[in-house]
Tab-separated table of C-alpha atoms in Angstrom:
chain	number	residue	atom	x	y	z
A	1	UNK	CA	22.845	1.126	60.026
A	2	UNK	CA	21.929	-2.479	59.409
A	3	UNK	CA	18.861	-2.040	61.733
A	4	UNK	CA	17.757	1.034	59.622
A	5	UNK	CA	18.082	-1.063	56.410
A	6	UNK	CA	16.060	-3.895	57.953
A	7	UNK	CA	13.436	-1.517	59.156
A	8	UNK	CA	13.192	0.061	55.726
A	9	UNK	CA	12.932	-3.354	54.131
A	10	UNK	CA	10.095	-4.258	56.465
A	11	UNK	CA	8.409	-1.036	55.938
A	12	UNK	CA	8.567	-1.493	52.082
A	13	UNK	CA	7.223	-5.035	52.369
A	14	UNK	CA	4.300	-3.917	54.564
A	15	UNK	CA	3.446	-1.143	52.043
A	16	UNK	CA	3.512	-3.652	49.243
A	17	UNK	CA	1.190	-5.894	51.063
A	18	UNK	CA	-1.216	-2.943	51.752
A	19	UNK	CA	-1.202	-1.876	48.087
A	20	UNK	CA	-1.782	-5.440	46.953
A	21	UNK	CA	-4.717	-5.830	49.263
A	22	UNK	CA	-6.163	-2.433	48.248
A	23	UNK	CA	-6.016	-3.528	44.632
A	24	UNK	CA	-7.200	-7.084	44.824
A	25	UNK	CA	-9.687	-7.259	47.751
A	26	UNK	CA	-12.533	-5.803	45.541
A	27	UNK	CA	-11.859	-8.399	42.908
A	28	UNK	CA	-12.027	-11.219	45.569
A	29	UNK	CA	-15.475	-9.882	46.552
A	30	UNK	CA	-16.738	-10.035	43.057
A	31	UNK	CA	-15.670	-13.705	42.792
A	32	UNK	CA	-17.254	-14.467	46.053
A	33	UNK	CA	-20.618	-12.859	45.150
A	34	UNK	CA	-20.666	-15.050	42.021
A	35	UNK	CA	-21.202	-17.980	44.387
A	36	UNK	CA	-23.761	-16.204	46.743
A	37	UNK	CA	-27.189	-17.782	47.389
A	38	UNK	CA	-28.634	-14.294	47.745
A	39	UNK	CA	-29.822	-12.929	44.411
A	40	UNK	CA	-30.816	-9.445	45.555
A	41	UNK	CA	-28.318	-7.832	47.809
A	42	UNK	CA	-24.537	-7.726	48.351
A	43	UNK	CA	-23.811	-8.707	51.964
A	44	UNK	CA	-20.818	-10.014	53.734
A	45	UNK	CA	-20.306	-12.683	54.783
A	46	UNK	CA	-22.268	-14.163	52.026
A	47	UNK	CA	-25.251	-16.320	53.336
A	48	UNK	CA	-24.159	-19.459	51.412
A	49	UNK	CA	-22.306	-20.846	48.395
A	50	UNK	CA	-23.936	-22.186	45.192
A	51	UNK	CA	-23.016	-22.873	41.639
A	52	UNK	CA	-26.551	-22.152	40.555
A	53	UNK	CA	-25.788	-18.851	38.979
A	54	UNK	CA	-23.149	-20.374	36.575
A	55	UNK	CA	-25.873	-22.563	35.111
A	56	UNK	CA	-28.301	-19.563	34.927
A	57	UNK	CA	-25.625	-17.480	32.991
A	58	UNK	CA	-24.833	-20.345	30.663
A	59	UNK	CA	-28.513	-20.534	29.555
A	60	UNK	CA	-29.044	-16.900	28.974
A	61	UNK	CA	-28.835	-15.955	25.246
A	62	UNK	CA	-28.220	-12.189	25.983
A	63	UNK	CA	-25.019	-13.071	27.770
A	64	UNK	CA	-23.718	-15.192	24.871
A	65	UNK	CA	-24.649	-12.529	22.387
A	66	UNK	CA	-22.710	-9.910	24.290
A	67	UNK	CA	-19.668	-12.225	24.684
A	68	UNK	CA	-19.682	-13.023	20.898
A	69	UNK	CA	-19.889	-9.361	20.049
A	70	UNK	CA	-16.998	-8.539	22.437
A	71	UNK	CA	-14.845	-11.448	20.993
A	72	UNK	CA	-15.522	-10.226	17.423
A	73	UNK	CA	-14.692	-6.564	18.202
A	74	UNK	CA	-11.578	-7.438	20.184
A	75	UNK	CA	-10.303	-9.815	17.562
A	76	UNK	CA	-10.837	-7.401	14.628
A	77	UNK	CA	-9.512	-4.285	16.445
A	78	UNK	CA	-6.480	-6.318	17.507
A	79	UNK	CA	-5.799	-7.346	13.926
A	80	UNK	CA	-6.137	-3.856	12.637
A	81	UNK	CA	-3.921	-2.556	15.558
A	82	UNK	CA	-1.287	-5.072	14.801
A	83	UNK	CA	-1.090	-4.050	11.058
A	84	UNK	CA	-1.406	-0.278	11.521
A	85	UNK	CA	0.716	-0.225	14.698
A	86	UNK	CA	3.569	-2.127	12.877
A	87	UNK	CA	3.367	0.121	9.826
A	88	UNK	CA	3.508	3.248	12.075
A	89	UNK	CA	6.477	1.912	14.010
A	90	UNK	CA	8.483	1.109	10.921
A	91	UNK	CA	7.622	4.534	9.429
A	92	UNK	CA	8.992	6.353	12.496
A	93	UNK	CA	11.905	4.072	13.532
A	94	UNK	CA	15.194	5.190	12.110
A	95	UNK	CA	13.616	7.843	9.983
A	96	UNK	CA	14.546	11.441	10.368
A	97	UNK	CA	12.087	14.059	9.101
A	98	UNK	CA	10.485	17.189	10.218
A	99	UNK	CA	7.507	16.548	12.653
A	100	UNK	CA	8.609	13.076	13.594
A	101	UNK	CA	8.054	13.675	17.226
A	102	UNK	CA	4.656	15.235	16.649
A	103	UNK	CA	3.557	12.134	14.626
A	104	UNK	CA	4.774	9.883	17.389
A	105	UNK	CA	2.920	11.857	19.970
A	106	UNK	CA	-0.242	11.894	17.902
A	107	UNK	CA	-0.106	8.005	17.499
A	108	UNK	CA	-0.086	7.449	21.271
A	109	UNK	CA	-2.488	10.358	22.152
A	110	UNK	CA	-5.767	8.321	21.883
A	111	UNK	CA	-4.783	6.150	24.872
A	112	UNK	CA	-3.881	9.118	27.013
A	113	UNK	CA	-7.097	11.129	26.420
A	114	UNK	CA	-10.015	10.465	28.664
A	115	UNK	CA	-12.266	7.863	27.226
A	116	UNK	CA	-15.321	10.139	27.182
A	117	UNK	CA	-13.386	12.648	25.045
A	118	UNK	CA	-12.408	9.951	22.549
A	119	UNK	CA	-15.960	8.625	22.531
A	120	UNK	CA	-17.637	11.927	21.894
A	121	UNK	CA	-15.126	12.876	19.196
A	122	UNK	CA	-15.578	9.533	17.378
A	123	UNK	CA	-19.365	9.720	17.528
A	124	UNK	CA	-19.381	13.196	16.229
A	125	UNK	CA	-17.155	12.209	13.298
A	126	UNK	CA	-19.410	9.165	12.481
A	127	UNK	CA	-22.496	11.446	12.639
A	128	UNK	CA	-20.828	13.892	10.331
A	129	UNK	CA	-19.975	11.246	7.799
A	130	UNK	CA	-23.222	9.490	8.169
A	131	UNK	CA	-21.721	6.178	9.245
A	132	UNK	CA	-24.381	4.013	10.766
A	133	UNK	CA	-23.528	2.370	14.125
A	134	UNK	CA	-22.593	-1.230	13.845
A	135	UNK	CA	-19.991	-3.725	14.866
A	136	UNK	CA	-17.498	-1.913	12.628
A	137	UNK	CA	-17.877	1.376	14.296
A	138	UNK	CA	-16.980	-0.238	17.623
A	139	UNK	CA	-14.056	-1.898	15.894
A	140	UNK	CA	-12.755	1.325	14.477
A	141	UNK	CA	-13.154	3.016	17.876
A	142	UNK	CA	-11.202	0.341	19.683
A	143	UNK	CA	-8.533	0.202	17.082
A	144	UNK	CA	-7.720	3.870	17.662
A	145	UNK	CA	-6.305	3.177	21.086
A	146	UNK	CA	-5.263	-0.532	20.602
A	147	UNK	CA	-2.723	0.638	18.071
A	148	UNK	CA	-0.800	2.325	20.916
A	149	UNK	CA	-0.013	-0.880	22.694
A	150	UNK	CA	1.370	-2.507	19.490
A	151	UNK	CA	3.198	0.659	18.588
A	152	UNK	CA	4.890	0.986	21.999
A	153	UNK	CA	5.875	-2.672	22.147
A	154	UNK	CA	7.240	-2.884	18.645
A	155	UNK	CA	9.086	0.444	18.918
A	156	UNK	CA	10.709	-0.717	22.239
A	157	UNK	CA	11.819	-4.006	20.642
A	158	UNK	CA	13.280	-2.290	17.570
A	159	UNK	CA	15.245	0.134	19.820
A	160	UNK	CA	16.778	-2.827	21.506
A	161	UNK	CA	17.640	-4.712	18.317
A	162	UNK	CA	20.654	-4.194	16.163
A	163	UNK	CA	19.997	-2.241	13.017
A	164	UNK	CA	23.160	-3.689	11.481
A	165	UNK	CA	21.225	-6.836	10.593
A	166	UNK	CA	18.856	-4.805	8.431
A	167	UNK	CA	21.673	-2.933	6.757
A	168	UNK	CA	23.540	-6.214	6.071
A	169	UNK	CA	20.367	-7.700	4.456
A	170	UNK	CA	19.891	-4.764	2.296
A	171	UNK	CA	23.636	-4.713	1.241
A	172	UNK	CA	23.325	-8.336	0.239
A	173	UNK	CA	20.620	-7.651	-2.207
A	174	UNK	CA	17.393	-8.483	-0.261
A	175	UNK	CA	14.329	-6.566	-1.064
A	176	UNK	CA	12.534	-4.453	1.539
A	177	UNK	CA	9.866	-7.265	1.763
A	178	UNK	CA	12.442	-9.985	2.164
A	179	UNK	CA	14.288	-7.913	4.888
A	180	UNK	CA	11.028	-7.444	6.749
A	181	UNK	CA	10.014	-11.194	6.469
A	182	UNK	CA	13.384	-12.623	7.442
A	183	UNK	CA	15.085	-10.085	9.590
A	184	UNK	CA	12.601	-7.659	11.159
A	185	UNK	CA	9.585	-9.854	11.653
A	186	UNK	CA	11.370	-12.610	13.621
A	187	UNK	CA	12.913	-9.885	15.900
A	188	UNK	CA	9.508	-8.241	16.613
A	189	UNK	CA	7.327	-11.347	16.656
A	190	UNK	CA	7.004	-11.616	20.466
A	191	UNK	CA	6.567	-7.955	20.818
A	192	UNK	CA	3.723	-8.091	18.230
A	193	UNK	CA	2.166	-10.982	20.124
A	194	UNK	CA	2.419	-9.230	23.403
A	195	UNK	CA	0.913	-6.027	21.964
A	196	UNK	CA	-1.875	-7.973	20.318
A	197	UNK	CA	-2.709	-9.788	23.545
A	198	UNK	CA	-2.772	-6.426	25.503
A	199	UNK	CA	-4.976	-4.993	22.732
A	200	UNK	CA	-7.408	-7.835	22.983
A	201	UNK	CA	-7.699	-7.480	26.726
A	202	UNK	CA	-7.971	-3.702	26.484
A	203	UNK	CA	-10.726	-3.962	23.865
A	204	UNK	CA	-12.627	-6.625	25.510
A	205	UNK	CA	-13.380	-4.726	28.739
A	206	UNK	CA	-13.710	-1.189	27.271
A	207	UNK	CA	-16.957	0.507	28.058
A	208	UNK	CA	-16.763	4.287	27.768
A	209	UNK	CA	-15.843	4.643	24.134
A	210	UNK	CA	-18.027	1.676	23.337
A	211	UNK	CA	-21.020	3.384	24.739
A	212	UNK	CA	-20.701	6.238	22.279
A	213	UNK	CA	-20.064	4.011	19.205
A	214	UNK	CA	-22.136	0.924	19.764
A	215	UNK	CA	-25.530	2.111	18.807
A	216	UNK	CA	-28.133	-0.495	20.122
A	217	UNK	CA	-25.647	-3.227	20.480
A	218	UNK	CA	-24.246	-4.518	23.865
A	219	UNK	CA	-20.917	-5.782	24.446
A	220	UNK	CA	-19.950	-7.617	27.686
A	221	UNK	CA	-19.157	-4.393	29.635
A	222	UNK	CA	-22.204	-2.527	28.282
A	223	UNK	CA	-24.370	-5.571	29.269
A	224	UNK	CA	-22.890	-5.596	32.800
A	225	UNK	CA	-23.433	-1.894	33.162
A	226	UNK	CA	-27.103	-2.229	32.172
A	227	UNK	CA	-27.484	-5.130	34.596
A	228	UNK	CA	-26.279	-3.000	37.437
A	229	UNK	CA	-28.593	-0.202	36.587
A	230	UNK	CA	-31.664	-2.453	36.296
A	231	UNK	CA	-30.631	-5.502	38.486
A	232	UNK	CA	-32.474	-8.727	38.189
A	233	UNK	CA	-30.125	-11.451	39.446
A	234	UNK	CA	-26.939	-9.734	40.766
A	235	UNK	CA	-24.872	-13.015	41.094
A	236	UNK	CA	-25.316	-13.605	37.329
A	237	UNK	CA	-23.553	-10.246	36.671
A	238	UNK	CA	-20.697	-11.349	39.008
A	239	UNK	CA	-20.426	-14.687	37.050
A	240	UNK	CA	-19.884	-12.689	33.930
A	241	UNK	CA	-17.497	-10.409	35.768
A	242	UNK	CA	-15.473	-13.531	36.747
A	243	UNK	CA	-15.391	-14.503	33.117
A	244	UNK	CA	-14.198	-11.079	32.068
A	245	UNK	CA	-11.365	-11.159	34.736
A	246	UNK	CA	-10.262	-14.406	33.179
A	247	UNK	CA	-10.416	-13.189	29.597
A	248	UNK	CA	-8.494	-10.030	30.337
A	249	UNK	CA	-6.009	-11.364	32.915
A	250	UNK	CA	-4.700	-14.374	30.789
A	251	UNK	CA	-3.638	-12.175	27.774
A	252	UNK	CA	-1.898	-9.769	30.167
A	253	UNK	CA	-0.071	-12.578	31.840
A	254	UNK	CA	0.917	-13.997	28.493
A	255	UNK	CA	2.214	-10.593	27.263
A	256	UNK	CA	4.110	-10.211	30.532
A	257	UNK	CA	5.971	-13.560	30.207
A	258	UNK	CA	6.588	-12.970	26.461
A	259	UNK	CA	8.197	-9.653	27.118
A	260	UNK	CA	10.087	-10.997	30.095
A	261	UNK	CA	11.536	-13.921	28.234
A	262	UNK	CA	12.586	-11.789	25.264
A	263	UNK	CA	14.236	-9.335	27.646
A	264	UNK	CA	16.124	-12.184	29.394
A	265	UNK	CA	17.257	-13.640	26.159
A	266	UNK	CA	18.918	-10.390	25.073
A	267	UNK	CA	20.745	-10.206	28.379
């Protein structure tokens, strides 16, 4: 019996290692190619290592313009998602009304739909209403699915919190705003921050919906896609990919540790 358990444990460990390598080996190749001396092809092993392409990327204005646009869009869509996601959660939590589950489903639906469906529907709606494509059309498009991350995080936190604190606050004469500021907000603060960080990462590297709502503008993912279609200096694209990996990984790590710490505190 013990030998079977040991064999099962070894099998699970082996499977975990295989899955880990399957997921992360392509990322390792991207990082390696950012240091490659060959600017035309992808070959392994790489012919040599150089930091040249980091300097080339630093001096290209089109890269900085794409990065600045992505930062703007991700920041604005995250702020909108935090506000609307929180309001939607508070409206659904502890409320009992006809169609509550339908509304909750509709809130999370945009992130479940294929990106191309969301992109086409948003572009069609913007054309119908005559909205010119700009930074704000990208922000609106990203906010539609970023709301979901905030909504899910805040709703999960509220379900783990004691509602008796809210009731006690209201019984003692606090206004709804005071109850939100002094009772609800401190309880959901880390969930809001985690949802916001996930939203930022999700928005920063989104490409499909952005393609339909950006017009002539180029965020970092769109810039990278155009560079792969019409390659000039392949390692420069990989340098930008390394930057995107850092920008999207750090918020996800931060959100993970925030939610992990809050969960351990409640235990």
